[in-house]
Short mmCIF file of C-alpha atoms in Angstrom, two decimals:
data_model
loop_
_atom_site.label_atom_id
_atom_site.label_comp_id
_atom_site.label_asym_id
_atom_site.label_seq_id
_atom_site.Cartn_x
_atom_site.Cartn_y
_atom_site.Cartn_z
CA UNK A 1 58.81 2.05 -33.41
CA UNK A 2 59.81 1.43 -36.57
CA UNK A 3 63.34 3.66 -35.88
CA UNK A 4 65.65 2.24 -33.73
CA UNK A 5 65.73 4.82 -31.39
CA UNK A 6 64.38 4.08 -28.22
CA UNK A 7 61.50 6.84 -28.09
CA UNK A 8 57.93 6.97 -25.45
CA UNK A 9 54.00 8.75 -26.42
CA UNK A 10 52.81 11.37 -24.04
CA UNK A 11 50.72 9.92 -21.40
CA UNK A 12 47.45 9.68 -22.07
CA UNK A 13 44.66 10.75 -19.95
CA UNK A 14 43.41 9.61 -16.53
CA UNK A 15 40.87 7.57 -15.68
CA UNK A 16 39.18 7.80 -12.20
CA UNK A 17 38.62 3.88 -10.78
CA UNK A 18 35.48 4.49 -7.73
CA UNK A 19 35.28 1.34 -5.45
CA UNK A 20 31.93 1.30 -3.48
CA UNK A 21 30.72 -0.99 -0.76
CA UNK A 22 27.73 -0.77 -1.66
CA UNK A 23 25.20 -1.42 -4.19
CA UNK A 24 23.33 0.90 -6.16
CA UNK A 25 20.08 2.03 -6.39
CA UNK A 26 18.07 2.73 -9.30
CA UNK A 27 15.75 5.62 -8.88
CA UNK A 28 11.87 4.36 -9.81
CA UNK A 29 9.25 7.02 -10.95
CA UNK A 30 5.35 6.22 -12.52
CA UNK A 31 3.82 8.07 -14.43
CA UNK A 32 1.05 8.88 -14.02
CA UNK A 33 0.23 8.68 -9.68
CA UNK A 34 -3.49 9.18 -9.98
CA UNK A 35 -4.69 7.20 -12.15
CA UNK A 36 -7.58 7.25 -13.91
CA UNK A 37 -8.87 3.18 -14.53
CA UNK A 38 -7.58 1.93 -17.82
CA UNK A 39 -5.57 4.55 -18.45
CA UNK A 40 -1.67 2.94 -19.45
CA UNK A 41 1.33 3.81 -16.20
CA UNK A 42 5.12 4.33 -17.57
CA UNK A 43 7.21 2.60 -15.24
CA UNK A 44 11.05 4.17 -16.07
CA UNK A 45 14.35 2.87 -14.13
CA UNK A 46 17.53 4.97 -14.01
CA UNK A 47 21.41 4.32 -13.28
CA UNK A 48 23.07 7.15 -11.09
CA UNK A 49 26.05 7.28 -13.60
CA UNK A 50 24.61 5.47 -15.55
CA UNK A 51 26.55 4.02 -18.72
CA UNK A 52 25.94 1.55 -21.24
CA UNK A 53 25.39 -2.77 -21.02
CA UNK A 54 22.18 -2.78 -18.24
CA UNK A 55 19.39 -4.80 -18.18
CA UNK A 56 15.94 -3.56 -16.44
CA UNK A 57 13.89 -5.57 -14.18
CA UNK A 58 10.05 -4.63 -13.52
CA UNK A 59 8.43 -6.42 -10.62
CA UNK A 60 4.86 -5.52 -9.06
CA UNK A 61 5.09 -4.86 -4.78
CA UNK A 62 2.99 -7.58 -3.03
CA UNK A 63 1.94 -6.43 0.62
CA UNK A 64 2.91 -9.02 3.01
CA UNK A 65 1.43 -8.43 5.92
CA UNK A 66 2.72 -10.97 7.65
CA UNK A 67 6.20 -9.84 7.03
CA UNK A 68 5.39 -5.89 7.42
CA UNK A 69 6.87 -6.06 4.63
CA UNK A 70 6.09 -6.39 0.86
CA UNK A 71 7.86 -8.87 -1.60
CA UNK A 72 7.92 -8.53 -5.68
CA UNK A 73 6.18 -10.89 -8.17
CA UNK A 74 8.01 -10.27 -11.64
CA UNK A 75 6.11 -8.77 -13.49
CA UNK A 76 4.66 -10.72 -17.71
CA UNK A 77 7.46 -9.56 -19.98
CA UNK A 78 9.87 -7.44 -17.64
CA UNK A 79 12.69 -9.76 -17.12
CA UNK A 80 15.87 -8.02 -17.82
CA UNK A 81 14.65 -6.34 -20.91
CA UNK A 82 17.00 -3.49 -22.22
CA UNK A 83 13.74 -0.71 -22.16
CA UNK A 84 15.17 1.48 -19.07
CA UNK A 85 10.65 2.52 -19.16
CA UNK A 86 7.90 -0.30 -19.14
CA UNK A 87 4.54 0.82 -19.88
CA UNK A 88 0.84 -1.54 -18.68
CA UNK A 89 -1.35 -1.39 -20.29
CA UNK A 90 -5.16 -0.72 -19.41
CA UNK A 91 -4.43 -0.64 -14.96
CA UNK A 92 -7.41 -0.43 -13.14
CA UNK A 93 -6.22 0.09 -9.37
CA UNK A 94 -4.28 1.31 -6.53
CA UNK A 95 -0.82 -1.05 -7.28
CA UNK A 96 2.76 -0.41 -6.38
CA UNK A 97 6.23 -1.10 -8.93
CA UNK A 98 9.91 -1.87 -7.88
CA UNK A 99 12.88 -1.93 -10.99
CA UNK A 100 16.16 -3.03 -10.95
CA UNK A 101 18.92 -3.50 -12.73
CA UNK A 102 21.71 -5.66 -13.62
CA UNK A 103 24.89 -6.57 -16.60
CA UNK A 104 28.08 -8.61 -17.06
CA UNK A 105 29.01 -12.36 -18.09
CA UNK A 106 27.58 -13.62 -14.51
CA UNK A 107 25.36 -10.13 -14.51
CA UNK A 108 25.78 -8.31 -11.59
CA UNK A 109 22.13 -6.62 -9.52
CA UNK A 110 21.59 -3.52 -8.13
CA UNK A 111 19.46 -3.16 -4.96
CA UNK A 112 15.64 -3.29 -5.80
CA UNK A 113 14.44 0.54 -5.72
CA UNK A 114 12.33 1.98 -3.93
CA UNK A 115 8.66 0.63 -4.29
CA UNK A 116 6.24 3.72 -5.77
CA UNK A 117 2.98 3.40 -6.61
CA UNK A 118 0.31 4.75 -9.10
CA UNK A 119 -3.43 5.17 -7.22
CA UNK A 120 -6.27 4.98 -8.10
CA UNK A 121 -9.86 6.36 -6.06
CA UNK A 122 -12.01 3.70 -6.80
CA UNK A 123 -12.77 -0.29 -6.08
CA UNK A 124 -13.40 -3.11 -4.79
CA UNK A 125 -11.95 -3.19 -1.16
CA UNK A 126 -12.55 0.44 0.08
CA UNK A 127 -11.22 2.71 2.29
CA UNK A 128 -13.93 5.08 4.30
CA UNK A 129 -12.45 8.38 5.71
CA UNK A 130 -13.51 11.66 7.14
CA UNK A 131 -16.29 13.92 4.36
CA UNK A 132 -13.90 15.84 3.06
CA UNK A 133 -10.05 15.34 1.90
CA UNK A 134 -8.67 18.47 3.38
CA UNK A 135 -8.21 18.85 7.25
CA UNK A 136 -6.89 21.67 9.92
CA UNK A 137 -4.46 20.52 12.09
CA UNK A 138 -5.57 18.87 15.40
CA UNK A 139 -9.27 17.63 13.50
CA UNK A 140 -10.02 13.87 13.64
CA UNK A 141 -9.74 12.12 10.53
CA UNK A 142 -11.02 7.81 10.76
CA UNK A 143 -9.77 5.66 8.44
CA UNK A 144 -11.71 2.36 7.99
CA UNK A 145 -10.64 -0.30 5.54
CA UNK A 146 -14.22 -2.26 4.23
CA UNK A 147 -14.12 -5.72 2.58
CA UNK A 148 -14.71 -9.75 2.66
CA UNK A 149 -10.90 -9.89 4.86
CA UNK A 150 -10.26 -10.47 9.02
CA UNK A 151 -6.06 -8.54 8.46
CA UNK A 152 -5.23 -5.22 7.53
CA UNK A 153 -3.17 -2.25 7.52
CA UNK A 154 -3.00 1.53 6.38
CA UNK A 155 -0.41 2.58 5.24
CA UNK A 156 0.98 6.65 4.07
CA UNK A 157 2.98 8.07 1.16
CA UNK A 158 4.39 10.96 2.72
CA UNK A 159 5.35 14.37 0.83
CA UNK A 160 9.32 13.67 1.28
CA UNK A 161 8.10 9.68 -0.27
CA UNK A 162 8.45 7.62 2.92
CA UNK A 163 6.70 5.68 3.21
CA UNK A 164 5.20 4.27 6.58
CA UNK A 165 2.05 2.38 8.81
CA UNK A 166 -0.47 3.72 10.98
CA UNK A 167 1.12 4.45 14.64
CA UNK A 168 -2.85 4.37 15.52
CA UNK A 169 -4.64 1.56 14.73
CA UNK A 170 -7.80 0.00 15.69
CA UNK A 171 -8.66 -3.58 14.99
CA UNK A 172 -9.04 -2.12 10.60
CA UNK A 173 -9.66 1.77 12.20
CA UNK A 174 -6.14 3.97 11.70
CA UNK A 175 -6.69 7.23 13.78
CA UNK A 176 -5.34 10.39 13.42
CA UNK A 177 -5.29 13.87 14.79
CA UNK A 178 -4.04 15.52 12.20
CA UNK A 179 -0.56 17.87 11.50
CA UNK A 180 1.22 19.27 9.03
CA UNK A 181 3.08 15.46 9.08
CA UNK A 182 0.45 13.49 8.49
CA UNK A 183 0.06 14.79 5.65
CA UNK A 184 0.33 11.99 2.53
CA UNK A 185 -1.03 9.58 -0.39
CA UNK A 186 -3.33 7.21 2.08
CA UNK A 187 -4.82 2.95 0.92
CA UNK A 188 -5.23 0.05 3.10
CA UNK A 189 -3.73 -3.07 2.45
CA UNK A 190 -5.12 -6.45 3.26
CA UNK A 191 -3.89 -10.36 4.12
CA UNK A 192 -3.73 -11.53 0.64
CA UNK A 193 -2.26 -9.19 -0.70
CA UNK A 194 -5.80 -5.98 -1.47
CA UNK A 195 -4.79 -2.49 -2.49
CA UNK A 196 -7.69 -0.44 -1.64
CA UNK A 197 -8.25 2.61 -3.09
CA UNK A 198 -6.16 5.16 -2.28
CA UNK A 199 -6.98 9.48 -0.39
CA UNK A 200 -4.78 12.34 -0.26
CA UNK A 201 -5.02 13.64 3.13
CA UNK A 202 -4.16 17.68 2.98
CA UNK A 203 -3.71 19.00 6.45
CA UNK A 204 -3.36 23.36 6.88
CA UNK A 205 -1.58 24.52 9.42
CA UNK A 206 -2.81 28.33 8.87
CA UNK A 207 -6.28 29.02 10.37
CA UNK A 208 -6.01 32.30 7.53
CA UNK A 209 -5.81 29.35 4.63
CA UNK A 210 -8.53 27.93 3.74
CA UNK A 211 -9.41 24.24 2.33
CA UNK A 212 -11.55 22.43 0.22
CA UNK A 213 -14.17 21.06 0.29
CA UNK A 214 -14.39 17.79 -2.23
CA UNK A 215 -15.73 14.36 -2.01
CA UNK A 216 -13.86 11.50 -1.24
CA UNK A 217 -15.19 9.04 -2.28
CA UNK A 218 -15.59 8.80 -6.70
CA UNK A 219 -18.54 10.13 -8.06
CA UNK A 220 -20.66 8.62 -9.93
CA UNK A 221 -21.35 9.61 -13.98
CA UNK A 222 -24.61 11.63 -14.38
CA UNK A 223 -24.63 12.59 -10.15
CA UNK A 224 -24.27 16.35 -9.29
CA UNK A 225 -21.30 17.27 -6.85
CA UNK A 226 -21.26 20.77 -5.16
CA UNK A 227 -17.61 22.30 -4.64
CA UNK A 228 -16.80 24.60 -2.19
CA UNK A 229 -14.09 26.37 0.72
CA UNK A 230 -13.98 26.49 4.09
CA UNK A 231 -12.26 28.47 7.13
CA UNK A 232 -11.05 27.20 10.22
CA UNK A 233 -13.03 29.69 12.41
CA UNK A 234 -15.59 30.20 8.54
CA UNK A 235 -16.81 26.68 7.30
CA UNK A 236 -19.20 28.89 4.33
CA UNK A 237 -16.77 31.22 2.31
CA UNK A 238 -18.90 33.08 -0.22
CA UNK A 239 -16.34 35.65 -2.96
CA UNK A 240 -14.38 32.14 -4.02
CA UNK A 241 -12.54 31.30 -7.25
CA UNK A 242 -12.34 27.28 -8.30
CA UNK A 243 -9.89 25.77 -10.48
CA UNK A 244 -9.72 22.60 -12.05
CA UNK A 245 -6.55 20.63 -13.23
CA UNK A 246 -4.36 24.64 -12.30
CA UNK A 247 -6.62 26.65 -14.90
CA UNK A 248 -10.12 29.08 -13.70
CA UNK A 249 -13.02 27.27 -14.42
CA UNK A 250 -15.29 30.67 -14.76
CA UNK A 251 -13.94 34.11 -14.07
CA UNK A 252 -17.07 34.90 -11.60
CA UNK A 253 -16.70 34.25 -7.74
CA UNK A 254 -19.32 32.08 -6.41
CA UNK A 255 -19.91 29.94 -3.19
CA UNK A 256 -19.90 26.91 -4.16
CA UNK A 257 -18.98 25.12 -7.37
CA UNK A 258 -21.67 23.08 -8.83
CA UNK A 259 -21.79 20.91 -11.55
CA UNK A 260 -25.07 19.49 -12.32
CA UNK A 261 -23.79 15.92 -14.37
CA UNK A 262 -20.90 15.03 -13.62
CA UNK A 263 -18.69 13.28 -16.84
CA UNK A 264 -15.25 11.84 -17.34
CA UNK A 265 -13.80 15.26 -17.95
CA UNK A 266 -14.32 17.13 -14.85
CA UNK A 267 -12.12 14.20 -13.41
CA UNK A 268 -8.64 16.01 -11.57
CA UNK A 269 -7.75 18.06 -9.67
CA UNK A 270 -9.50 20.61 -7.96
CA UNK A 271 -9.01 24.00 -5.36
CA UNK A 272 -10.28 27.56 -4.63
CA UNK A 273 -9.06 30.52 -3.66
CA UNK A 274 -9.72 33.31 -0.99
CA UNK A 275 -9.11 37.06 -0.80
CA UNK A 276 -6.00 35.52 -2.74
CA UNK A 277 -4.98 32.16 -0.87
CA UNK A 278 -4.64 29.23 -2.67
CA UNK A 279 -6.15 25.99 -1.13
CA UNK A 280 -3.92 22.78 -1.81
CA UNK A 281 -5.15 20.43 -4.36
CA UNK A 282 -7.86 17.32 -4.43
CA UNK A 283 -8.20 14.38 -6.35
CA UNK A 284 -11.59 14.48 -7.62
CA UNK A 285 -12.52 10.74 -9.62
CA UNK A 286 -15.39 9.99 -11.89
CA UNK A 287 -16.94 6.28 -11.73
CA UNK A 288 -18.62 5.11 -14.56
CA UNK A 289 -22.43 4.09 -14.17
CA UNK A 290 -23.02 0.31 -13.28
CA UNK A 291 -26.69 0.99 -13.28
CA UNK A 292 -26.67 1.65 -16.61
CA UNK A 293 -26.03 -0.33 -19.85
CA UNK A 294 -23.15 1.11 -22.18
CA UNK A 295 -23.35 3.09 -24.87
CA UNK A 296 -21.73 1.04 -27.39
CA UNK A 297 -24.64 -2.05 -26.19
CA UNK A 298 -27.93 0.80 -27.15
CA UNK A 299 -26.26 1.29 -29.98
CA UNK A 300 -26.33 -2.43 -31.73
CA UNK A 301 -29.68 -3.43 -29.62
CA UNK A 302 -31.22 -0.59 -31.97
CA UNK A 303 -29.22 -1.32 -35.10
CA UNK A 304 -29.96 -4.60 -34.84
CA UNK A 305 -33.86 -4.29 -34.35
CA UNK A 306 -33.94 -2.53 -37.40
CA UNK A 307 -31.88 -4.98 -39.19
CA UNK A 308 -34.65 -7.54 -38.65
CA UNK A 309 -37.22 -5.66 -39.04
CA UNK A 310 -36.03 -3.99 -42.88
CA UNK A 311 -35.30 -7.83 -42.96
CA UNK A 312 -38.70 -9.41 -41.42
CA UNK A 313 -40.00 -6.64 -44.57
CA UNK A 314 -37.80 -7.79 -47.57
CA UNK A 315 -39.04 -11.34 -47.22
CA UNK A 316 -42.60 -9.93 -47.55
CA UNK A 317 -42.17 -8.16 -50.62
CA UNK A 318 -39.99 -11.11 -51.74
CA UNK A 319 -43.36 -13.78 -51.31
CA UNK A 320 -45.93 -11.55 -52.74
CA UNK A 321 -43.60 -10.83 -55.78
CA UNK A 322 -45.03 -12.59 -58.85
CA UNK A 323 -41.04 -11.82 -60.42
CA UNK A 324 -40.12 -15.76 -61.12
CA UNK A 325 -36.37 -14.84 -62.84
CA UNK A 326 -33.18 -13.24 -61.37
CA UNK A 327 -35.61 -14.14 -57.86
CA UNK A 328 -33.35 -11.80 -55.33
CA UNK A 329 -32.36 -8.91 -57.68
CA UNK A 330 -37.07 -8.27 -58.93
CA UNK A 331 -36.69 -9.14 -54.10
CA UNK A 332 -34.97 -6.21 -54.13
CA UNK A 333 -36.22 -4.30 -56.40
CA UNK A 334 -40.50 -5.44 -55.19
CA UNK A 335 -39.17 -3.37 -52.04
CA UNK A 336 -37.51 -0.55 -53.27
CA UNK A 337 -40.41 -0.12 -54.76
CA UNK A 338 -41.27 -0.45 -51.86
CA UNK A 339 -40.38 1.23 -50.03
CA UNK A 340 -40.66 3.94 -52.26
CA UNK A 341 -44.58 4.36 -53.00
CA UNK A 342 -44.43 4.27 -48.61
CA UNK A 343 -42.02 6.56 -47.67
CA UNK A 344 -42.10 9.66 -50.93
CA UNK A 345 -38.72 11.40 -49.00
CA UNK A 346 -36.03 8.81 -49.84
CA UNK A 347 -37.92 8.80 -53.44
CA UNK A 348 -34.11 9.96 -55.09
CA UNK A 349 -32.54 6.69 -53.58
CA UNK A 350 -34.50 3.80 -55.48
CA UNK A 351 -34.20 4.22 -58.90
CA UNK A 352 -29.67 5.06 -58.22
CA UNK A 353 -30.01 1.65 -55.77
CA UNK A 354 -32.70 -0.09 -57.67
CA UNK A 355 -30.28 0.09 -61.31
CA UNK A 356 -27.03 -0.89 -58.67
CA UNK A 357 -27.98 -3.76 -57.17
CA UNK A 358 -29.69 -5.06 -60.70
CA UNK A 359 -26.19 -4.04 -62.41
CA UNK A 360 -23.97 -6.22 -59.92
CA UNK A 361 -26.41 -9.13 -59.53
CA UNK A 362 -26.92 -9.46 -63.80
CA UNK A 363 -23.29 -8.84 -63.45
#
């Protein structure tokens, strides 16, 4: 204080300092959780009681069957990013991810987050399962891993976010006597760290509520598919409404939903409604038809053949031409005249093209 008399200020606001023995664990979210192959996946890492100065680290979970756990592999450019989100472009298969955060100098790191998964319904390691993904309690369900691997485990991600292994494995097959607790997403992991396709198994413990009967495996584009509704006591129901991504598909009621030629736009979540009660929803995946060439290849082939034919005709007219000067201009003019006399419907364009081409060459 400038004055000679001693004075004191008011007290500052108090600050509470909390010290914990436990390292904070960030929470990871992924979007979307069900993947259309080739789409982008966004990872978000959130630290509780967020404050400034955190750097984020992004990892892929790699199965380790010998340790009955997973190891973490740093993603490209995933070390110490300033942003709390990370985008993966062109994701094509089921995968698990974790994150952690750090700050300070030397840097202090949090625990790794719980793993989160993005699921794809189709890839080269198969998860074979029954003819539907929705079941009633006491149904026997067998999920079999198929591929060129000798060691497997079947994993489940339950509705409450818990990750667990199949309790009853016989070789490469997981056997389930369905109960409500068995609802979840299932997939295979191989001894070499590969993920299989994923299946979302739903178990209904109320026999009066319908279940959706839909394809377990991806449907090929152009193929036909039928979806139906079933009760525990009645396998085929009529007067049923069907929904695609929570949108009513039709205003009339019917026995089945039939799609004569499946396209990529038909991919998504489906559910049925019977007597005012809705089934759970299940994902139907659509894959490209690998037996037919892609559209761009067909278009390119047609355009290439057409161009070759045009060039051959132009060369032929040039060889027949009597013009000795301005050879290229003369050839083009001869070719246009040839088209004009043989295809009268483009007569109006020929003179204009000739003038433009000749004018350009003279200039």
